[in-house]
Tab-separated table of C-alpha atoms in Angstrom:
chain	number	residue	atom	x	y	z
A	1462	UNK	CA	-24.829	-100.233	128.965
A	1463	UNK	CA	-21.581	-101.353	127.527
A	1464	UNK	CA	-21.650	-99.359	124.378
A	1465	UNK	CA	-23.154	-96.126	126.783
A	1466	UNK	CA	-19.499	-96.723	128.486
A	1467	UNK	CA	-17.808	-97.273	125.437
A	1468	UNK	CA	-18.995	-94.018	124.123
A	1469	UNK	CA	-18.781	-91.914	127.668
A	1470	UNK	CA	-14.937	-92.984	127.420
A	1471	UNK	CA	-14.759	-91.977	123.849
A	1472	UNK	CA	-15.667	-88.925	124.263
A	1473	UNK	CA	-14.348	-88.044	127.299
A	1474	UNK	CA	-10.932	-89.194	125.966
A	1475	UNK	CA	-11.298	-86.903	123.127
A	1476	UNK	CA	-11.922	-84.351	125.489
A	1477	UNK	CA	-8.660	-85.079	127.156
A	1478	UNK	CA	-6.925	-85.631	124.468
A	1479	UNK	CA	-7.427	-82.360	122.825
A	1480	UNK	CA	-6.563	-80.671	126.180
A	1481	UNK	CA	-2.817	-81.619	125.648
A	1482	UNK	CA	-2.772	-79.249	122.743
A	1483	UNK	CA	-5.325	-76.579	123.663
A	1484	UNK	CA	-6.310	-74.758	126.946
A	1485	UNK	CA	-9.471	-75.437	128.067
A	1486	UNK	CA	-11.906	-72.693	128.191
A	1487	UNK	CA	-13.214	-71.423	131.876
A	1488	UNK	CA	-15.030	-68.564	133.119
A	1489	UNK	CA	-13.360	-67.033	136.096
A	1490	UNK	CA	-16.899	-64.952	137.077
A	1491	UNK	CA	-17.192	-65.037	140.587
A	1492	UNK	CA	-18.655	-63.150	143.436
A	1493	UNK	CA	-16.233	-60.155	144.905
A	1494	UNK	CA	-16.741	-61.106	148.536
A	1495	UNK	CA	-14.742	-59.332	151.466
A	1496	UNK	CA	-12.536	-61.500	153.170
A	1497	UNK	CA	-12.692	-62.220	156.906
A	1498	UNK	CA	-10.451	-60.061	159.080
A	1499	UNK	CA	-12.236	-56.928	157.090
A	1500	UNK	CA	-15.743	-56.687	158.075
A	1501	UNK	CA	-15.779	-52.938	159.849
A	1502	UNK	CA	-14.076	-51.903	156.204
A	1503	UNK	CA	-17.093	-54.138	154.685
A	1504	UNK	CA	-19.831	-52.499	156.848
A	1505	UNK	CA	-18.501	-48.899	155.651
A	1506	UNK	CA	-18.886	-49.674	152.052
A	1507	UNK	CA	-22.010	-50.548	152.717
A	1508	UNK	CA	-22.583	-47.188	154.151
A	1509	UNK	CA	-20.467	-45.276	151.954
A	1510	UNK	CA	-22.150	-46.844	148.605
A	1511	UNK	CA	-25.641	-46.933	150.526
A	1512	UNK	CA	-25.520	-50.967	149.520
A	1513	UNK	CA	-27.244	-53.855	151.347
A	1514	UNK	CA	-24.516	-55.559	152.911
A	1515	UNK	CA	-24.688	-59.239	152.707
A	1516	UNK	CA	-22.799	-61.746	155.028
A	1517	UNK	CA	-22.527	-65.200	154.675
A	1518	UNK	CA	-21.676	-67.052	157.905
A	1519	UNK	CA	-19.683	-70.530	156.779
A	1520	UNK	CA	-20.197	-73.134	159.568
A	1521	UNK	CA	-17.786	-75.934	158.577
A	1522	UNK	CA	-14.525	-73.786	158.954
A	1523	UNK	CA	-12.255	-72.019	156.455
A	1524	UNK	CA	-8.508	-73.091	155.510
A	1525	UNK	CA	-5.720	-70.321	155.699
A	1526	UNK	CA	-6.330	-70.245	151.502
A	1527	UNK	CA	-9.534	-69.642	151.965
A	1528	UNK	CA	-9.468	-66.826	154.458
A	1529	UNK	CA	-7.670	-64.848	152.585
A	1530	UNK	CA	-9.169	-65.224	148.789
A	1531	UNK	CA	-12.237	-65.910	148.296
A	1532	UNK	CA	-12.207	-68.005	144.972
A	1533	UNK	CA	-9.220	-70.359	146.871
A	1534	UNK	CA	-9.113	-73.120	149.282
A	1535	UNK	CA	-11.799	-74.906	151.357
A	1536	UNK	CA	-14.783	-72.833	152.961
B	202	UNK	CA	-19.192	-71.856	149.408
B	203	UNK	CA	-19.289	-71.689	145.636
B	204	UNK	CA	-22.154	-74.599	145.559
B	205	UNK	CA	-25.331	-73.919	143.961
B	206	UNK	CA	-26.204	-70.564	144.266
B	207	UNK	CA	-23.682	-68.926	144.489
B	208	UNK	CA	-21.703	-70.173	141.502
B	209	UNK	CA	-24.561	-69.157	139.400
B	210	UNK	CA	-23.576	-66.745	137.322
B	211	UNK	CA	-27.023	-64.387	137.171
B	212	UNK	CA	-26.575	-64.435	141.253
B	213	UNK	CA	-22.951	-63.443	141.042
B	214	UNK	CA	-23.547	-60.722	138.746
B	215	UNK	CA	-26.303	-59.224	140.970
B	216	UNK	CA	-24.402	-59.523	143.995
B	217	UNK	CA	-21.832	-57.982	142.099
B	218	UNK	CA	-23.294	-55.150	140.954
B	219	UNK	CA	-25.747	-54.571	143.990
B	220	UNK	CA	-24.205	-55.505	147.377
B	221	UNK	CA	-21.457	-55.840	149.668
B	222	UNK	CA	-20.735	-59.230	149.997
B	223	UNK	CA	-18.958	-60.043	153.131
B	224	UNK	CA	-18.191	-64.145	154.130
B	225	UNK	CA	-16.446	-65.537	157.765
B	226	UNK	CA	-16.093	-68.791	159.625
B	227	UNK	CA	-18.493	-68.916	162.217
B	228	UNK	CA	-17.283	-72.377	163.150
B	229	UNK	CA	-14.504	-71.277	165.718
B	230	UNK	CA	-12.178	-74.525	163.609
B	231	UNK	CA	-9.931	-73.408	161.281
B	232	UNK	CA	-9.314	-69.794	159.743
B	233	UNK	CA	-11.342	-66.815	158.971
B	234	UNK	CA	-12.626	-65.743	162.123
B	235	UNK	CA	-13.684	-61.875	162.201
B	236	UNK	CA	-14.623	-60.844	165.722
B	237	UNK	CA	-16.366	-57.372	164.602
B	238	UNK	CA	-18.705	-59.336	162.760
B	239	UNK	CA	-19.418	-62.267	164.925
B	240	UNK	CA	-20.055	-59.202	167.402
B	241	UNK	CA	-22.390	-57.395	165.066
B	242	UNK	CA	-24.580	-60.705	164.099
B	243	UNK	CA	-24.736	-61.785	167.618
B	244	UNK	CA	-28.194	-62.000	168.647
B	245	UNK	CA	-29.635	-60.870	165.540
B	246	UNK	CA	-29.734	-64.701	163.353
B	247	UNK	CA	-32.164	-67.414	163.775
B	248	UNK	CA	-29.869	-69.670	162.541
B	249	UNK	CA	-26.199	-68.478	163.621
B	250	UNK	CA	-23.932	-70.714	161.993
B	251	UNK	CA	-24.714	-71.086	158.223
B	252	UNK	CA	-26.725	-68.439	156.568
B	253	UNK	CA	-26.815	-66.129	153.618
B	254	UNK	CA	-28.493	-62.550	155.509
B	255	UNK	CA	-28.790	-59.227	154.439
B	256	UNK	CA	-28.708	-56.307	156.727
B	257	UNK	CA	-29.267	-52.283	156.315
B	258	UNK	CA	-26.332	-49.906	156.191
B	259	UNK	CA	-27.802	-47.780	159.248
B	260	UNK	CA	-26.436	-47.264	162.932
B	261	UNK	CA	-28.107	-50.275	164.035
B	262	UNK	CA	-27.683	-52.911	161.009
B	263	UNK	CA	-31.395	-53.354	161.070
B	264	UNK	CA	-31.382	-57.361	159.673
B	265	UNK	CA	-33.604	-57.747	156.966
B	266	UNK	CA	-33.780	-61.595	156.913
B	267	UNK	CA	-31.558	-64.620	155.421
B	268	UNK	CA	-32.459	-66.668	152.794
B	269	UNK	CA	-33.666	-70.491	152.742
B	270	UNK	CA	-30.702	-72.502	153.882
B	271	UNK	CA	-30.818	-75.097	151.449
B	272	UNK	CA	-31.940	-72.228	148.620
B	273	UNK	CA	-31.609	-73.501	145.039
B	274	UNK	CA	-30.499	-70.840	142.564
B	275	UNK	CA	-33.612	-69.551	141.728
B	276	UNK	CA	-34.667	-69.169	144.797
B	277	UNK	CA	-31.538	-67.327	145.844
B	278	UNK	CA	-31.917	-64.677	143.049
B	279	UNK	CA	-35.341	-64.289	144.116
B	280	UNK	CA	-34.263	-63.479	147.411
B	281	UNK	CA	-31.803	-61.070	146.233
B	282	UNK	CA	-34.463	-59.488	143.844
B	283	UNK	CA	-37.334	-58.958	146.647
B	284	UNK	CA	-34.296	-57.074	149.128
B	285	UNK	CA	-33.891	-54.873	146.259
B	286	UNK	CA	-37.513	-54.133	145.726
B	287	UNK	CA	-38.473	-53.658	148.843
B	288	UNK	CA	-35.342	-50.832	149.066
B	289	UNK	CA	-35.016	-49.339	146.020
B	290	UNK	CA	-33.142	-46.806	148.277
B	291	UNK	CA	-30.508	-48.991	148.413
B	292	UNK	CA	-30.741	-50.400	144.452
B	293	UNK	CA	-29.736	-46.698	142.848
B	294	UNK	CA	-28.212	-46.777	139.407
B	295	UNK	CA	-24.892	-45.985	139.329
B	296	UNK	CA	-24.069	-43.159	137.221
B	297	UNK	CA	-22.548	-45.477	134.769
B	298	UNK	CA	-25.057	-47.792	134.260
B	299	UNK	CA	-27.664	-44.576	133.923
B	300	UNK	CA	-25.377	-43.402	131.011
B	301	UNK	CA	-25.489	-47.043	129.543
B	302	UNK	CA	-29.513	-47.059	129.645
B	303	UNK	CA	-29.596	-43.339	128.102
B	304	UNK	CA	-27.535	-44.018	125.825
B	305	UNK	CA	-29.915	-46.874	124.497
B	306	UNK	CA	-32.690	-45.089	125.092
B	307	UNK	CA	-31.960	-41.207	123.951
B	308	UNK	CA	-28.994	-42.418	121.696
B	309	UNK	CA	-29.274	-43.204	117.676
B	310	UNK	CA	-30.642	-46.298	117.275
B	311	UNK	CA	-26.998	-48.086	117.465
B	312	UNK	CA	-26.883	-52.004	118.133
B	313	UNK	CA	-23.901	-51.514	120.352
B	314	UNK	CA	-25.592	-49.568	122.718
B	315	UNK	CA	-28.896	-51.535	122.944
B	316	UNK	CA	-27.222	-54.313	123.645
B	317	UNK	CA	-24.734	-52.645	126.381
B	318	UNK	CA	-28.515	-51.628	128.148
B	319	UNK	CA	-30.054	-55.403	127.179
B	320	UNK	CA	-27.526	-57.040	129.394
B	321	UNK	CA	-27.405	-54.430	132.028
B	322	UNK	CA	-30.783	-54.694	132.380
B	323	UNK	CA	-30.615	-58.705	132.411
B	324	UNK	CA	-28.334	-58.460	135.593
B	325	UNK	CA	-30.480	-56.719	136.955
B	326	UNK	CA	-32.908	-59.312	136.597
B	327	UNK	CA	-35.497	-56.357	134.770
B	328	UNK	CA	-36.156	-58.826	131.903
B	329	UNK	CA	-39.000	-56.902	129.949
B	330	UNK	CA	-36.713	-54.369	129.269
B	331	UNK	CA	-34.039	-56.616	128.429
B	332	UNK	CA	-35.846	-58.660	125.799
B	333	UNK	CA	-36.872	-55.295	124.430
B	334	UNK	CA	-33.722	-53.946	124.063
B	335	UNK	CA	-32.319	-57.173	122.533
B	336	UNK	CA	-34.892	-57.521	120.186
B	337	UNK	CA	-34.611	-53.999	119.099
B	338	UNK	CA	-30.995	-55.022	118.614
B	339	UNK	CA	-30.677	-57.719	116.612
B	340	UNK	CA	-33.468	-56.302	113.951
B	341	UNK	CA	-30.760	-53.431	113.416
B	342	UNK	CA	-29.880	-53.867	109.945
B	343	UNK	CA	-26.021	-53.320	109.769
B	344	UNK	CA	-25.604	-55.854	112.884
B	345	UNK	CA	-22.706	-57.272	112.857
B	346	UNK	CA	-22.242	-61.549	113.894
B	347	UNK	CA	-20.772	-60.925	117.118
B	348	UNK	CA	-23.527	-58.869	118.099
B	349	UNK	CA	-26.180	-60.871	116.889
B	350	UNK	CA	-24.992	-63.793	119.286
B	351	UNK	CA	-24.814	-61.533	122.215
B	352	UNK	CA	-28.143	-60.577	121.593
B	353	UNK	CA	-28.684	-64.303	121.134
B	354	UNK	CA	-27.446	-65.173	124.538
B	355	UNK	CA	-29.290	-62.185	125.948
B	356	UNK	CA	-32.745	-63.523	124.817
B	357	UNK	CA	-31.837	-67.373	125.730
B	358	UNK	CA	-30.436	-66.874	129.384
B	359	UNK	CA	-34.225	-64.719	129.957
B	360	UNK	CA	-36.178	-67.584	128.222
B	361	UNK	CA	-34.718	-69.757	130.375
B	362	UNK	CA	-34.627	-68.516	133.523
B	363	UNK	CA	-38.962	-67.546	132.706
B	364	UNK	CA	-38.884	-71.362	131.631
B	365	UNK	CA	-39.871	-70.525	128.328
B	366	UNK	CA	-38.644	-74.007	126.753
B	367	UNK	CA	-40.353	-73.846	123.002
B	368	UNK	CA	-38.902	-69.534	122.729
B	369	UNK	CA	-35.521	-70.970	123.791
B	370	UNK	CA	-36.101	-73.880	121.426
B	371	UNK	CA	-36.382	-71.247	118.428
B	372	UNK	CA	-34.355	-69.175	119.974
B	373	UNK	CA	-31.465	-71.708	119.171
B	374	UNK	CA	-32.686	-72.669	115.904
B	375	UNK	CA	-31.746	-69.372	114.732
B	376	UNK	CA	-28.551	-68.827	116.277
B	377	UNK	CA	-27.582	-71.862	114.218
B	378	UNK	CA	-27.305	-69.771	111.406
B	379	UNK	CA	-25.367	-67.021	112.972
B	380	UNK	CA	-21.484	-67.741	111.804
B	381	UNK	CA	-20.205	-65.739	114.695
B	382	UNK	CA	-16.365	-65.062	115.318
B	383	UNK	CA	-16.425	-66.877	118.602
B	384	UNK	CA	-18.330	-69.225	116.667
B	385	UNK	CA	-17.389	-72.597	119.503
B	386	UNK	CA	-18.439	-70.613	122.008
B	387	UNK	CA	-21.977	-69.810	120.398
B	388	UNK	CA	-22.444	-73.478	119.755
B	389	UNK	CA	-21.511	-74.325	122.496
B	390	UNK	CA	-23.697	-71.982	124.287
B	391	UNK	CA	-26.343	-73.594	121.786
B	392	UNK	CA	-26.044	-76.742	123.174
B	393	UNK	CA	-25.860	-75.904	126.607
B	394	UNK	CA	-29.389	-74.050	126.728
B	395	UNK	CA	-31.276	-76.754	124.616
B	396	UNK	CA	-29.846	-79.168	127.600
B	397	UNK	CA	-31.122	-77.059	130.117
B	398	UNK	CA	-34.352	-77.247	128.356
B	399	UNK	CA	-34.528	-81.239	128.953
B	400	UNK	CA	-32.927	-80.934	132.189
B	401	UNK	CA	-36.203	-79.490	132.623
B	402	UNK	CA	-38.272	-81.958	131.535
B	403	UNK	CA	-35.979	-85.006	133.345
B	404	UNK	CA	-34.842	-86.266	130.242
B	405	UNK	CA	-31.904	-86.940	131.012
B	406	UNK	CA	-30.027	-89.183	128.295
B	407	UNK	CA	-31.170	-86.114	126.181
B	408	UNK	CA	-29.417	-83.111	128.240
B	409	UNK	CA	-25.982	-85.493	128.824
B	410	UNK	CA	-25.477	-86.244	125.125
B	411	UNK	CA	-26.221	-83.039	124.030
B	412	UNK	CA	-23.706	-81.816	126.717
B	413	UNK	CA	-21.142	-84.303	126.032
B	414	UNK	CA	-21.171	-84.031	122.602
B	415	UNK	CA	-20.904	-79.909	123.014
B	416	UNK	CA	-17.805	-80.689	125.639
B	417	UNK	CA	-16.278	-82.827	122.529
B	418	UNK	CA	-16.808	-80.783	119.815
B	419	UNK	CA	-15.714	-77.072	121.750
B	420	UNK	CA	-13.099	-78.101	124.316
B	421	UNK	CA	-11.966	-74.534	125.028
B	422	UNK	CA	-15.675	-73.091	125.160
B	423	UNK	CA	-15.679	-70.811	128.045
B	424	UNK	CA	-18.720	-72.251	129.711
B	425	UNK	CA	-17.376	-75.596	129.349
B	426	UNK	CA	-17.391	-76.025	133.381
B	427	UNK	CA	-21.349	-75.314	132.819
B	428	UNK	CA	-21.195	-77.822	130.277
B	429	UNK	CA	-19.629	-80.753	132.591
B	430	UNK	CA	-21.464	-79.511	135.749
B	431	UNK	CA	-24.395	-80.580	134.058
B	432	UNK	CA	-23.043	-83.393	132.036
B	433	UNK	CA	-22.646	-84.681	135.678
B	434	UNK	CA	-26.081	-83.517	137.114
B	435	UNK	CA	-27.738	-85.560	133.907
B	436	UNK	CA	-25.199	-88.759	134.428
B	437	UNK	CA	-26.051	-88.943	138.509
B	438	UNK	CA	-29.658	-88.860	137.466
B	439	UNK	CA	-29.313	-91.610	134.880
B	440	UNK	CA	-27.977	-93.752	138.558
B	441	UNK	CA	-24.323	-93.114	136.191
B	442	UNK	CA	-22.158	-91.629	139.533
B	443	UNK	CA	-19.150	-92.775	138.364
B	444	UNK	CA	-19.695	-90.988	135.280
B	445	UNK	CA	-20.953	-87.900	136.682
B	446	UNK	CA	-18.092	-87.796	139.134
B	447	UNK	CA	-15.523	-87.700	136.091
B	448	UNK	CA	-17.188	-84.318	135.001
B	449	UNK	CA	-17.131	-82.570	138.308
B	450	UNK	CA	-13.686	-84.017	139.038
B	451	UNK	CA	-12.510	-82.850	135.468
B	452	UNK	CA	-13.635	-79.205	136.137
B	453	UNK	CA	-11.378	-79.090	139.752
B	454	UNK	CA	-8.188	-80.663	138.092
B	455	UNK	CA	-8.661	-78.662	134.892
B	456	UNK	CA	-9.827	-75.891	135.259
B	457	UNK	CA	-9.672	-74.761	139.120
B	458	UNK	CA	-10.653	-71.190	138.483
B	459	UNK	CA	-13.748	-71.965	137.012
B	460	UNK	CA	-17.388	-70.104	138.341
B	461	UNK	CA	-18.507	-73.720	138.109
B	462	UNK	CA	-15.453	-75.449	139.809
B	463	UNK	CA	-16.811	-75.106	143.716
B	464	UNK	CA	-19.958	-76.281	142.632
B	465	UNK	CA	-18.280	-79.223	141.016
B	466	UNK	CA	-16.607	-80.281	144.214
B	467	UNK	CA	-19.585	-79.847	146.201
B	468	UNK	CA	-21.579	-82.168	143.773
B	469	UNK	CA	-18.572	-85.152	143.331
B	470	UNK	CA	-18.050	-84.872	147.150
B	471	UNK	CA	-21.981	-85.308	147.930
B	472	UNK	CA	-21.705	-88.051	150.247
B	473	UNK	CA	-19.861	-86.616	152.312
B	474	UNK	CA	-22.083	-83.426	152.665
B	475	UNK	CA	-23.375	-82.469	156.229
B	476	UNK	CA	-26.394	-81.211	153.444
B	477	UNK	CA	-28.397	-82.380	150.628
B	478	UNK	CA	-27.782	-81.217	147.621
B	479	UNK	CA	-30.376	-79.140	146.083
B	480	UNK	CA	-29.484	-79.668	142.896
B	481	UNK	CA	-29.038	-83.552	143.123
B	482	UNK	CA	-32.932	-84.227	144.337
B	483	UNK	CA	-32.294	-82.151	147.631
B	484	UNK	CA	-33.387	-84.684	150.555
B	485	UNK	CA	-34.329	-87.409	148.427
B	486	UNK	CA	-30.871	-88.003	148.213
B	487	UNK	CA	-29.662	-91.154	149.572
B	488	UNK	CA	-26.147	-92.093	150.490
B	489	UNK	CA	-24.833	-89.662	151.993
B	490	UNK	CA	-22.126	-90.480	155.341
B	491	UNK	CA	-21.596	-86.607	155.807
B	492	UNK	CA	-19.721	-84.936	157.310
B	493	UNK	CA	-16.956	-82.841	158.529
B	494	UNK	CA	-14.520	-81.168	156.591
B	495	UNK	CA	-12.496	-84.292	156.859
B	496	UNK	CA	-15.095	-86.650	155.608
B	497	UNK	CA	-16.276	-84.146	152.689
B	498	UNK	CA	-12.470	-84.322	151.705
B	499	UNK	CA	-12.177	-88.166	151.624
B	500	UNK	CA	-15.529	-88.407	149.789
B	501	UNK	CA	-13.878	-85.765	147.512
B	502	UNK	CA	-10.567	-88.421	147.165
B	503	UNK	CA	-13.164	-91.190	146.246
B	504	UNK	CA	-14.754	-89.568	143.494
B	505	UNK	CA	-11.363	-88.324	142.268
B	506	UNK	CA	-10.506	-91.726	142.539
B	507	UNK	CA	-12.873	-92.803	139.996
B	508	UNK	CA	-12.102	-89.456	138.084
B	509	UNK	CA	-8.265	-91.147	137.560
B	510	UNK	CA	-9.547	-94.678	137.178
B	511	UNK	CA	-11.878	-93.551	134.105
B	512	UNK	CA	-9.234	-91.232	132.149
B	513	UNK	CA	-6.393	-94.127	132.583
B	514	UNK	CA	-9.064	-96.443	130.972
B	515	UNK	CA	-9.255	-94.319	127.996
B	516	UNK	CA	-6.010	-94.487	126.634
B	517	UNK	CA	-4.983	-94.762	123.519
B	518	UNK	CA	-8.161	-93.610	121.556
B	519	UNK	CA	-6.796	-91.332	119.473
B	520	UNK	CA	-8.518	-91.533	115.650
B	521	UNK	CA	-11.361	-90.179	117.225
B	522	UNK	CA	-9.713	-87.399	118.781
B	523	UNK	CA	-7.882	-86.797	115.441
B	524	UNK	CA	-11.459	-86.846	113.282
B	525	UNK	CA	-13.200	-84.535	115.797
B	526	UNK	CA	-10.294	-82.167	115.986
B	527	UNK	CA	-10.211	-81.542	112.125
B	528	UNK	CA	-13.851	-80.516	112.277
């Protein structure tokens, strides 16, 4: 268990470490949601682009970041 | 929000490509309200505070149904999928995309434009014709590296999602010998679907030193979120939480704009979930104390606590840093 540690810190100090001299690499992919506030300009894309038009209803509230981009904030 | 499904990059793509994606707080707390909508759900839901649900662009916005509420990934795309096949109205090729798939199919035999249809055709989720394509592509003779590990990635992503674990096995073994120009990303990518392959088969101590050792060797990979998501996944099921909370911590403080980085969160701040985790053993779980938005954040703090209290304890290990980063 000790050496598993030892290792796990190794390595994740390496991983560190090499940050300070390199930016890490990320995917910003993400799902192009509407933001609340725009849903009649949501429901005519759907028409316009003859598109299924999803909605997700979020139940345990939405910070002013979040309301107003979608990869930001809590929601 | 960006838990599970939806930070799943074949379900993003779909969405992307497919639907109008629309999201508002249903909660009445906090921000993101949208009247119009509430108005236009109203009556229409089963469940009318936290669903995924998919509605027809007529007069009426005919509902056509939400998905699970604790969905897993698969399960999500699959939900997607069967809307889409059961109105094929509604899933019309754009005129785009029909030039990309003539061009594969009517063009010279180019690799460039197989490939172009191949991974169309994978977001789409129409995988026979995508392993055709790919195939087709990478027995072109002048194929060039780069292409060769696209079509790599192409075949490995359908093997995996058909849980084809011996194909994605030699699948691997041959992109070994690809020397591509992104070549950390490849290996990288390597790694990360052989991992998948025992996170398949519950081993474990397999999948999180195969991950770790990827998240070492390619630090600026750009799937390394996918790489620590799981890293963590394999860690929590080894009963190593503290562990597993230092990967999904890393990918918020690093690397915020990550697919990955909402799913991260979600996972390190589990306990103090109002839900199980499907991708943590669902309601097997145990432990959680969940939750509000204010309890999810303080179980966030914890596990970013231990996130802080690992890296300080790793100071000053440098010579291995230095011997890895002259590889």
């Amino acid at each position: 268990m000790i050496i598993a540690l030892t290792a796990f810190l190794l390595q994740t100090t390496l991983a560190i470490a090499l940050e300070a001299d390199h930016s890490s690499g990320f995917d910003p992919l993400a799902i192009e949601w509407m933001l609340p506030g725009h849903f009649e300009e949501a429901r005519a894309r759907s028409r316009q682009a003859e598109r299924l038009l999803l909605i997700k209803g979020v139940s345990f509230g939405i910070d002013e970041a979040g309301a107003v981009c979608a990869t930001q904030g809590e929601w | 929000m960006r838990a599970g499904g939806f930070a799943e990059p074949r379900v993003i793509r779909l969405i992307n490509r497919r639907f109008v994606p629309f999201f508002f707080n249903t909660s009445g707390v906090g921000q993101g309200d949208d009247e119009g909508a509430a108005a236009f759900v109203d009556g229409k839901l089963e469940n009318s505070f936290a669903y995924l649900s998919a509605f027809l662009p007529d007069a009426a916005g005919t509902n056509l149904g939400s998905s699970a509420l604790y969905a897993s990934k698969d399960e999500l795309f699959q939900y997607l999928l069967g809307l889409l096949r059961a109105h094929p109205e509604l899933a019309w090729v754009t005129t785009e995309e029909a030039a990309v798939f003539d061009a594969a199919e009517h063009g010279p035999c180019d690799v460039t434009s197989l490939l172009a249809a191949a991974m169309l055709h994978e977001e789409l989720g129409q995988y026979t014709a995508a392993v055709d394509l790919a195939e087709r592509a990478i027995r072109v003779e002048d194929i060039t590296t780069d292409q060769w590990a696209r079509g790599f990635r192409v075949l490995a992503a359908i093997a995996r999602y058909q849980k084809q674990w011996s194909r994605v096995a030699d699948l691997c073994a041959w992109a070994r010998a690809i020397e591509a120009p992104d070549g950390h990303d490849l290996l990288a990518d390597i790694e990360l679907e052989l991992a998948y392959r025992h996170l398949a088969a519950n081993e474990y101590e397999q999948a999180r030193e195969r991950l770790e050792s990827a998240i070492v060797k390619h630090p600026r990979a750009k799937r390394s979120g996918e790489l620590r998501f799981y890293a963590g996944v394999a860690s929590y099921f080894m009963g190593r939480e503290d562990e597993a909370e230092f990967h999904w911590c890393w990918v918020n403080e690093h690397i915020p704009g990550d697919v990955m980085a909402r799913r991260c969160f979600v996972a390190a701040a589990r306990k103090g979930m109002p839900y199980s985790n499907p991708e943590l053993g669902g309601f097997s779980a145990s432990g959680m104390i969940g939750g509000n938005t204010r309890i999810m954040k303080e179980a966030y703090a914890t596990a970013r606590g231990n996130f802080l209290r690992l890296r300080d304890r790793t100071g000053g290990l440098l010579p291995v840093g230095r011997s890895c980063q002259s590889e």
